[in-house]
mmCIF file of C-alpha atoms and ligand atoms in Angstrom:
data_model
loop_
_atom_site.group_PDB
_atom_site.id
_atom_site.type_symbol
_atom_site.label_atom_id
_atom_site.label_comp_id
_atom_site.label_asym_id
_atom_site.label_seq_id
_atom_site.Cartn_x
_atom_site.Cartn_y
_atom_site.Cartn_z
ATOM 1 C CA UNK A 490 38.432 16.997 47.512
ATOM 2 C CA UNK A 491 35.758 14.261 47.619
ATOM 3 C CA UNK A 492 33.877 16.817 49.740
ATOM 4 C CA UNK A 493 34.446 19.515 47.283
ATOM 5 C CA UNK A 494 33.165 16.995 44.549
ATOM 6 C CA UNK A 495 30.006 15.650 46.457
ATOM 7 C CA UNK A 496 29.025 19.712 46.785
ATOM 8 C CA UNK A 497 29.796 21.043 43.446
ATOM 9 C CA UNK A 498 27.940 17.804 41.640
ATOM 10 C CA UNK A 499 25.263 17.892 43.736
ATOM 11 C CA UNK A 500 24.880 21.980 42.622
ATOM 12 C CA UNK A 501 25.587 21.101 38.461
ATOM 13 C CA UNK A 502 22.741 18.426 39.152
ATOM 14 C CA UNK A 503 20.106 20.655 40.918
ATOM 15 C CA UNK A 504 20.650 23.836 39.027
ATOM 16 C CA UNK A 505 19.613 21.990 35.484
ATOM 17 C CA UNK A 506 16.856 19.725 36.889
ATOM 18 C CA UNK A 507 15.160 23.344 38.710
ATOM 19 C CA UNK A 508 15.512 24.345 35.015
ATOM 20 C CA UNK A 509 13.947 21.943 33.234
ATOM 21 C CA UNK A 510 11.461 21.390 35.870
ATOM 22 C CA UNK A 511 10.648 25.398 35.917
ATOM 23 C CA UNK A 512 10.390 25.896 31.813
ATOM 24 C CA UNK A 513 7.822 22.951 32.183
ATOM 25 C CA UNK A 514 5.717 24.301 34.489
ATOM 26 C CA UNK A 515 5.691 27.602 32.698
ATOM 27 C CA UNK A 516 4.644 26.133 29.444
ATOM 28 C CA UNK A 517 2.140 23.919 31.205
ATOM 29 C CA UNK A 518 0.448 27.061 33.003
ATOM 30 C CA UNK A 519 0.577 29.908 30.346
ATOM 31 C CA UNK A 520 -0.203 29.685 26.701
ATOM 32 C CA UNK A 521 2.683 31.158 25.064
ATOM 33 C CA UNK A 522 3.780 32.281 21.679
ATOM 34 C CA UNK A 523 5.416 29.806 19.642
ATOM 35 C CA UNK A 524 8.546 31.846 19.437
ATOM 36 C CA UNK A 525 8.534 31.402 22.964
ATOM 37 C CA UNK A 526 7.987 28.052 23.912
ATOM 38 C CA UNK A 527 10.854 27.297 21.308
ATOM 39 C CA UNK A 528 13.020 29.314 23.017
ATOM 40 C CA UNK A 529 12.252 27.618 26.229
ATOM 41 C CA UNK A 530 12.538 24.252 24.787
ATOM 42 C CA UNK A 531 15.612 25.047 23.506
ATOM 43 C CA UNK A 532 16.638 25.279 27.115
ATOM 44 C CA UNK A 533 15.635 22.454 28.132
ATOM 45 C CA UNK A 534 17.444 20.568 25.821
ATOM 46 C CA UNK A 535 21.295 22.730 26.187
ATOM 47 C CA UNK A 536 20.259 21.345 30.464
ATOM 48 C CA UNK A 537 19.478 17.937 29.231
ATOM 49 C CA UNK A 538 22.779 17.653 27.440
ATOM 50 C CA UNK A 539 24.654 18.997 30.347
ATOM 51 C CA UNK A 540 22.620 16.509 32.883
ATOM 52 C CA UNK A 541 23.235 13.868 30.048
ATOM 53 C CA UNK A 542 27.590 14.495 29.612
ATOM 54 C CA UNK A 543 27.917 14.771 33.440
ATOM 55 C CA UNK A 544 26.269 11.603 34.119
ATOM 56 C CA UNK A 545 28.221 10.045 31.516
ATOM 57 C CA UNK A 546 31.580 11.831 32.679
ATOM 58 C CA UNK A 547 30.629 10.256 35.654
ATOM 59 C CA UNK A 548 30.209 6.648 34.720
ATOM 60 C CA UNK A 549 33.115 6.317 32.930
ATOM 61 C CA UNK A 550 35.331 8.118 35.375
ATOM 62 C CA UNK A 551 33.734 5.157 38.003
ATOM 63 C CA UNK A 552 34.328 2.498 35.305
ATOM 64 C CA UNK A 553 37.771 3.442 34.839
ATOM 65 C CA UNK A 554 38.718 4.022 38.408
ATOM 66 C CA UNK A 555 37.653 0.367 38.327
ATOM 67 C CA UNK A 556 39.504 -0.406 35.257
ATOM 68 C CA UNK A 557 36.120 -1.641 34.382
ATOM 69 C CA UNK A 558 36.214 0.360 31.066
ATOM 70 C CA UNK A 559 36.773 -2.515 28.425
ATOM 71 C CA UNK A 560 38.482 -0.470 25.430
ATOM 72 C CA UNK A 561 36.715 -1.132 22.197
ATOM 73 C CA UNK A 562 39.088 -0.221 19.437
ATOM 74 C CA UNK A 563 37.677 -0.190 15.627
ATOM 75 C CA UNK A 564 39.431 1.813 12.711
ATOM 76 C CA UNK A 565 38.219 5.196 12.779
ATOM 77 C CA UNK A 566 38.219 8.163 10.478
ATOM 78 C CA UNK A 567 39.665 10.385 13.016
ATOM 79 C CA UNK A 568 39.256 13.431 10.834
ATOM 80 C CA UNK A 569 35.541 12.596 10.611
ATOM 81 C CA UNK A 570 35.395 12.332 14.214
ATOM 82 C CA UNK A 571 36.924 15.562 14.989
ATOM 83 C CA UNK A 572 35.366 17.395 12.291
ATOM 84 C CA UNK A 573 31.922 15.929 13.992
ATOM 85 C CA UNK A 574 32.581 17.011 17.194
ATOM 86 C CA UNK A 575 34.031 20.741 15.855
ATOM 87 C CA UNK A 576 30.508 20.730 14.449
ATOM 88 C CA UNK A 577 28.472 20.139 17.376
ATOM 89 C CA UNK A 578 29.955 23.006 19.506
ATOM 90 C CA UNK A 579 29.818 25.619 16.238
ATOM 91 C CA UNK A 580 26.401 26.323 17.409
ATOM 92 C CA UNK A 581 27.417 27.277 21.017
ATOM 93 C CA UNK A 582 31.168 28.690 19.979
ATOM 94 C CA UNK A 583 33.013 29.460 17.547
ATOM 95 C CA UNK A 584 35.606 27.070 16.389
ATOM 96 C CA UNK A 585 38.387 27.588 14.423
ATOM 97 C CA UNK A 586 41.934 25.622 13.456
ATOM 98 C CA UNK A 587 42.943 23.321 10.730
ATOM 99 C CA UNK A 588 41.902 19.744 10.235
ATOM 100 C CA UNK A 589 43.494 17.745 7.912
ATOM 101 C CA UNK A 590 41.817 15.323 6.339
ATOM 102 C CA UNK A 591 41.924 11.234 5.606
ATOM 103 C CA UNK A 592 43.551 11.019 8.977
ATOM 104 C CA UNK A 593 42.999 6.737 10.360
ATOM 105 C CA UNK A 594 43.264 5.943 13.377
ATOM 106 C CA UNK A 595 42.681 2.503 15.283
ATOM 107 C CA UNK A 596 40.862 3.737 18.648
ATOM 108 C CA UNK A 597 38.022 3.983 20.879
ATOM 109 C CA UNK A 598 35.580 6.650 19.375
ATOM 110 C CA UNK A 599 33.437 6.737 22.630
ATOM 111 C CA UNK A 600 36.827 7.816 24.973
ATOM 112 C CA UNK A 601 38.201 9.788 21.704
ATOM 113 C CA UNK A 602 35.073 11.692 21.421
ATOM 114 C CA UNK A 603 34.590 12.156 25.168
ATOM 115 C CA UNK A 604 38.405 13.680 25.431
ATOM 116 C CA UNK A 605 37.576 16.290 22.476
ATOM 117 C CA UNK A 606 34.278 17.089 24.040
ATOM 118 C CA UNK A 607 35.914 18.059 27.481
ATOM 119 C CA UNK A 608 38.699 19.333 26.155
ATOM 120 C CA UNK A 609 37.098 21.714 23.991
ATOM 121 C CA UNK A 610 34.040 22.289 26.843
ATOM 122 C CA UNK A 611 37.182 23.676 29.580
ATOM 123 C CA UNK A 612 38.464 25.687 26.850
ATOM 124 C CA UNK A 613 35.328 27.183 26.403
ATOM 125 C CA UNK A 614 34.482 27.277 29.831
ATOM 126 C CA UNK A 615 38.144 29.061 31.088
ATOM 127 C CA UNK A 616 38.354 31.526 28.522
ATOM 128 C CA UNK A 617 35.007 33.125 28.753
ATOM 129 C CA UNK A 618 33.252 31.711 26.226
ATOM 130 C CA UNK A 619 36.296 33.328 23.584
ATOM 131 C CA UNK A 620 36.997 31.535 19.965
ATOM 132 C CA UNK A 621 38.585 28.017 20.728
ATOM 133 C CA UNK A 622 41.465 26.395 18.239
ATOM 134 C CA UNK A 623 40.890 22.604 17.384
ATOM 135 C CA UNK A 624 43.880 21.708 15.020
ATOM 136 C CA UNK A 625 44.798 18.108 14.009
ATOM 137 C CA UNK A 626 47.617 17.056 11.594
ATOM 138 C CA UNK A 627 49.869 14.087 11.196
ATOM 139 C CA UNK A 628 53.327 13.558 10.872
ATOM 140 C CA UNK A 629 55.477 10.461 10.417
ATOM 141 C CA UNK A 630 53.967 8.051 12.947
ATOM 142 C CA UNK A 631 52.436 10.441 15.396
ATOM 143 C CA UNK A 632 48.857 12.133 15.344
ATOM 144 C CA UNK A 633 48.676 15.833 17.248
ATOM 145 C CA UNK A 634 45.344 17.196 18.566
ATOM 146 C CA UNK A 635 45.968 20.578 19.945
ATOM 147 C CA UNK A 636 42.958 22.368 21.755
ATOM 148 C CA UNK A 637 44.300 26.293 22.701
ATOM 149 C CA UNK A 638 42.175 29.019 24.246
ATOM 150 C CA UNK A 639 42.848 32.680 24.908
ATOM 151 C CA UNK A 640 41.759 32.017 28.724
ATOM 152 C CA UNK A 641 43.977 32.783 32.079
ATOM 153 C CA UNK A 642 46.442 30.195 31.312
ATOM 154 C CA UNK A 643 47.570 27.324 33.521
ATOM 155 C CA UNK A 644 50.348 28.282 35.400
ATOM 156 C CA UNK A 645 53.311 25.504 35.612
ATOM 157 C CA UNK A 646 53.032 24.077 38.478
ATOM 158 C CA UNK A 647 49.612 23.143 37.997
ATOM 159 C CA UNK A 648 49.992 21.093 34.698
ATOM 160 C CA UNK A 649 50.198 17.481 35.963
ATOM 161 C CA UNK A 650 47.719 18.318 39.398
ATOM 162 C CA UNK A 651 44.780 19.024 37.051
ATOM 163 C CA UNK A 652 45.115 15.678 35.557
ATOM 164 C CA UNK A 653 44.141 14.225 39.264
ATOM 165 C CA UNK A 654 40.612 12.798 39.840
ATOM 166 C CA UNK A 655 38.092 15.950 41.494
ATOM 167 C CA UNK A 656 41.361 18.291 41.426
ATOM 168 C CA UNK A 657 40.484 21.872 40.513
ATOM 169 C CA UNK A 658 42.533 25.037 40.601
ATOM 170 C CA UNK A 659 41.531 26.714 43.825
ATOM 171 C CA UNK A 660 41.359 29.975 42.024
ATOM 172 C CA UNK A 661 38.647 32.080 41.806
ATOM 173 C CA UNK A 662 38.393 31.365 38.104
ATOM 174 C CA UNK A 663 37.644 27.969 38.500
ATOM 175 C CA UNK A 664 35.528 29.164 41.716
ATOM 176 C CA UNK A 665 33.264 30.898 39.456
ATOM 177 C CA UNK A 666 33.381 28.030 36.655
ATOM 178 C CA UNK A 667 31.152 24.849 37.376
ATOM 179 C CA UNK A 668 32.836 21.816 37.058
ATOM 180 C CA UNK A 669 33.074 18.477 38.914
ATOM 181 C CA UNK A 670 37.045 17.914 38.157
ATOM 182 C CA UNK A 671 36.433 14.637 36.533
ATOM 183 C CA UNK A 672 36.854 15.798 32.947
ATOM 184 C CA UNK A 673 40.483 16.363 32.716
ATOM 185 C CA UNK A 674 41.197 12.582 34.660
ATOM 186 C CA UNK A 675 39.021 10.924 31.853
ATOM 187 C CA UNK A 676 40.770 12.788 29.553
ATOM 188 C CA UNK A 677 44.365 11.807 30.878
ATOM 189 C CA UNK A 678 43.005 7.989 31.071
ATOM 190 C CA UNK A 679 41.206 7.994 27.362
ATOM 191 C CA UNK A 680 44.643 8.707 26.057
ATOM 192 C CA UNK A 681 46.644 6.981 28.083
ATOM 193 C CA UNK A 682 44.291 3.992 27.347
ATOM 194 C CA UNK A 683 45.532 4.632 23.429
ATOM 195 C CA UNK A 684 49.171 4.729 24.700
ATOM 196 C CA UNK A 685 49.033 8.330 23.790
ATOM 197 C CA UNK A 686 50.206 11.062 25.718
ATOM 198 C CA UNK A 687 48.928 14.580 26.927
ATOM 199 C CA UNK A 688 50.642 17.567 27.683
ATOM 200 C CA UNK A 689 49.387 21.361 28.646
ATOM 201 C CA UNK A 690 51.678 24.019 27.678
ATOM 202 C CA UNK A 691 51.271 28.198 27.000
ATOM 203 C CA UNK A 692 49.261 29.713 24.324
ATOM 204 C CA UNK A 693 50.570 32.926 23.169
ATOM 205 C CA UNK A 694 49.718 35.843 23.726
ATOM 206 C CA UNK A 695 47.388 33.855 27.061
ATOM 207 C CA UNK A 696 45.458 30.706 27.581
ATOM 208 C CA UNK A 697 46.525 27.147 27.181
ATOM 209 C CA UNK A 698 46.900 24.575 24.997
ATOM 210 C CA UNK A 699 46.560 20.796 25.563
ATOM 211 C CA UNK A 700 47.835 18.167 23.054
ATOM 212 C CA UNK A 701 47.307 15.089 22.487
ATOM 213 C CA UNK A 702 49.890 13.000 20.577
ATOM 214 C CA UNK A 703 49.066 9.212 19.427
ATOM 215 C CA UNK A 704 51.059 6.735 17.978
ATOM 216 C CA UNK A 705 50.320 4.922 14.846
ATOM 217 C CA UNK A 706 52.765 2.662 15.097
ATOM 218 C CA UNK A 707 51.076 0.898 18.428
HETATM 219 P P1 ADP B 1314 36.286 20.819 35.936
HETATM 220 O O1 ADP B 1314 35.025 20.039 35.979
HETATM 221 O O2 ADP B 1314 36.600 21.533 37.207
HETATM 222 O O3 ADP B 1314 36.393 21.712 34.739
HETATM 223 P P2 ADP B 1314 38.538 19.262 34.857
HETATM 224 O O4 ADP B 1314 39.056 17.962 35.357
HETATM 225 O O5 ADP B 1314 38.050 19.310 33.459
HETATM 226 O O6 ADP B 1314 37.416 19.686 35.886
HETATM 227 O O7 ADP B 1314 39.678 20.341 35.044
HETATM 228 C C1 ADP B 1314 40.392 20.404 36.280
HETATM 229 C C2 ADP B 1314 40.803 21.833 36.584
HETATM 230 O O8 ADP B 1314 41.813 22.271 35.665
HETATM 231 C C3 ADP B 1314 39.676 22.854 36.447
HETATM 232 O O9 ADP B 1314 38.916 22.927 37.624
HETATM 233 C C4 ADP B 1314 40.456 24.151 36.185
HETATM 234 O O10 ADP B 1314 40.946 24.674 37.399
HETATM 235 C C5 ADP B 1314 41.653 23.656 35.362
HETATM 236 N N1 ADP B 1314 41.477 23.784 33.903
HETATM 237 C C6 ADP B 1314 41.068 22.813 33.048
HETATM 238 N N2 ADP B 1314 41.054 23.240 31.776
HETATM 239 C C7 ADP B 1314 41.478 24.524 31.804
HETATM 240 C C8 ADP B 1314 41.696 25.543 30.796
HETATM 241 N N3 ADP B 1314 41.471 25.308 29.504
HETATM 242 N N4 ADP B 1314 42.144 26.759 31.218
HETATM 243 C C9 ADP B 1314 42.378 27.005 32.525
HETATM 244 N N5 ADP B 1314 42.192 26.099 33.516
HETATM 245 C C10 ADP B 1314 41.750 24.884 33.170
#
């Protein structure tokens, strides 16, 4: 699996930095139409914020492994958050689901934010680029985020695996899908870092849904 990871960063690396480095010689060596060059540039900058999340799902995976990741906790207006993240994907996807609002919470909103963004990235990612659901209510004492895509589903007896650091589903889904399999380990260790817990279960009729539960009263 290390050697699997090594490979398959190595590729998500090059493939954006050839990109980048491609769309600038282009616009250095041909005068192009506005239109264009905005198009282009608007390349470069979906590969810089793929370069930029990797490296970061990266350090913090290292930091955690560590458990050099020093938690810092502040009150949060989680609905804000969520609503902010929904937001920055509505460009890419479509996202729909209910969020309630006035939600609190006491958490990080670095790992909080980094568990959405992954979360809602393999969603997107699995399920061919299909309408994702991002709901989040309260109840009681316990917060629910629930993520669910119409994708292939993960079958049972994969569930706690995917959670592992580099796993990925040897499938040829996930073959065809890039992906380091660090995203779902930060994810795991952002809410377990809350005390909160994560679960995957079946979305009907196909795909999955993760959710996240957290605890108000800790
Ligand atoms: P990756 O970088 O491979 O996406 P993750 O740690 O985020 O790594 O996920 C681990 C593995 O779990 C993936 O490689 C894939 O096989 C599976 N997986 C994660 N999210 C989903 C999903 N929404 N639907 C189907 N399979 C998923």
């Amino acid at each position: 699996q290390q050697n699997n990871f090594l490979l398959s960063v190595t590729h998500e690396l090059k493939t954006p930095i050839a990109t980048i480095r491609l769309i600038g010689e282009t616009i250095l060596k041909r005068s192009l139409p506005q239109e264009k060059q905005h198009e282009l540039l608007g390349t470069i900058l979906e590969n810089t914020t793929r370069l930029q999340d990797m490296t970061e799902n990266m350090l913090t995976a290292m930091q955690m492994e560590n458990n050099r990741y020093t938690i810092k906790k502040e009150a949060i207006d989680l609905s804000g958050l969520v609503n902010e993240v929904k937001q920055s994907f509505s460009l890419k996807n479509p996202i729909f689901g209910n969020i309630e609002s006035d939600i609190a919470f006491f958490g990080d909103p670095i790992l909080l934010k980094m568990t959405l963004n992954n979360l809602i990235e393999n969603a997107i990612k699995y399920s061919d680029n299909q309408p994702v659901e991002l709901n989040l209510s309260v109840k009681d004492r316990f917060i629910t985020i629930e993520v669910k895509d119409s994708g292939a589903g993960i079958e049972p007896e994969f569930r706690k695996k995917v959670f592992r650091k580099f796993y990925r589903i040897q499938d040829e889904e996930t073959r065809e899908t890039k992906g380091s399999g660090l995203g779902l380990f930060i994810v795991k260790q952002a809410v377990e870092k809350h005390k909160g817990k994560i679960y995957i279960s079946e979305n009907q009729p196909k795909g999955s849904v993760f959710t996240v539960v957290l605890d108000l009263g800790v």
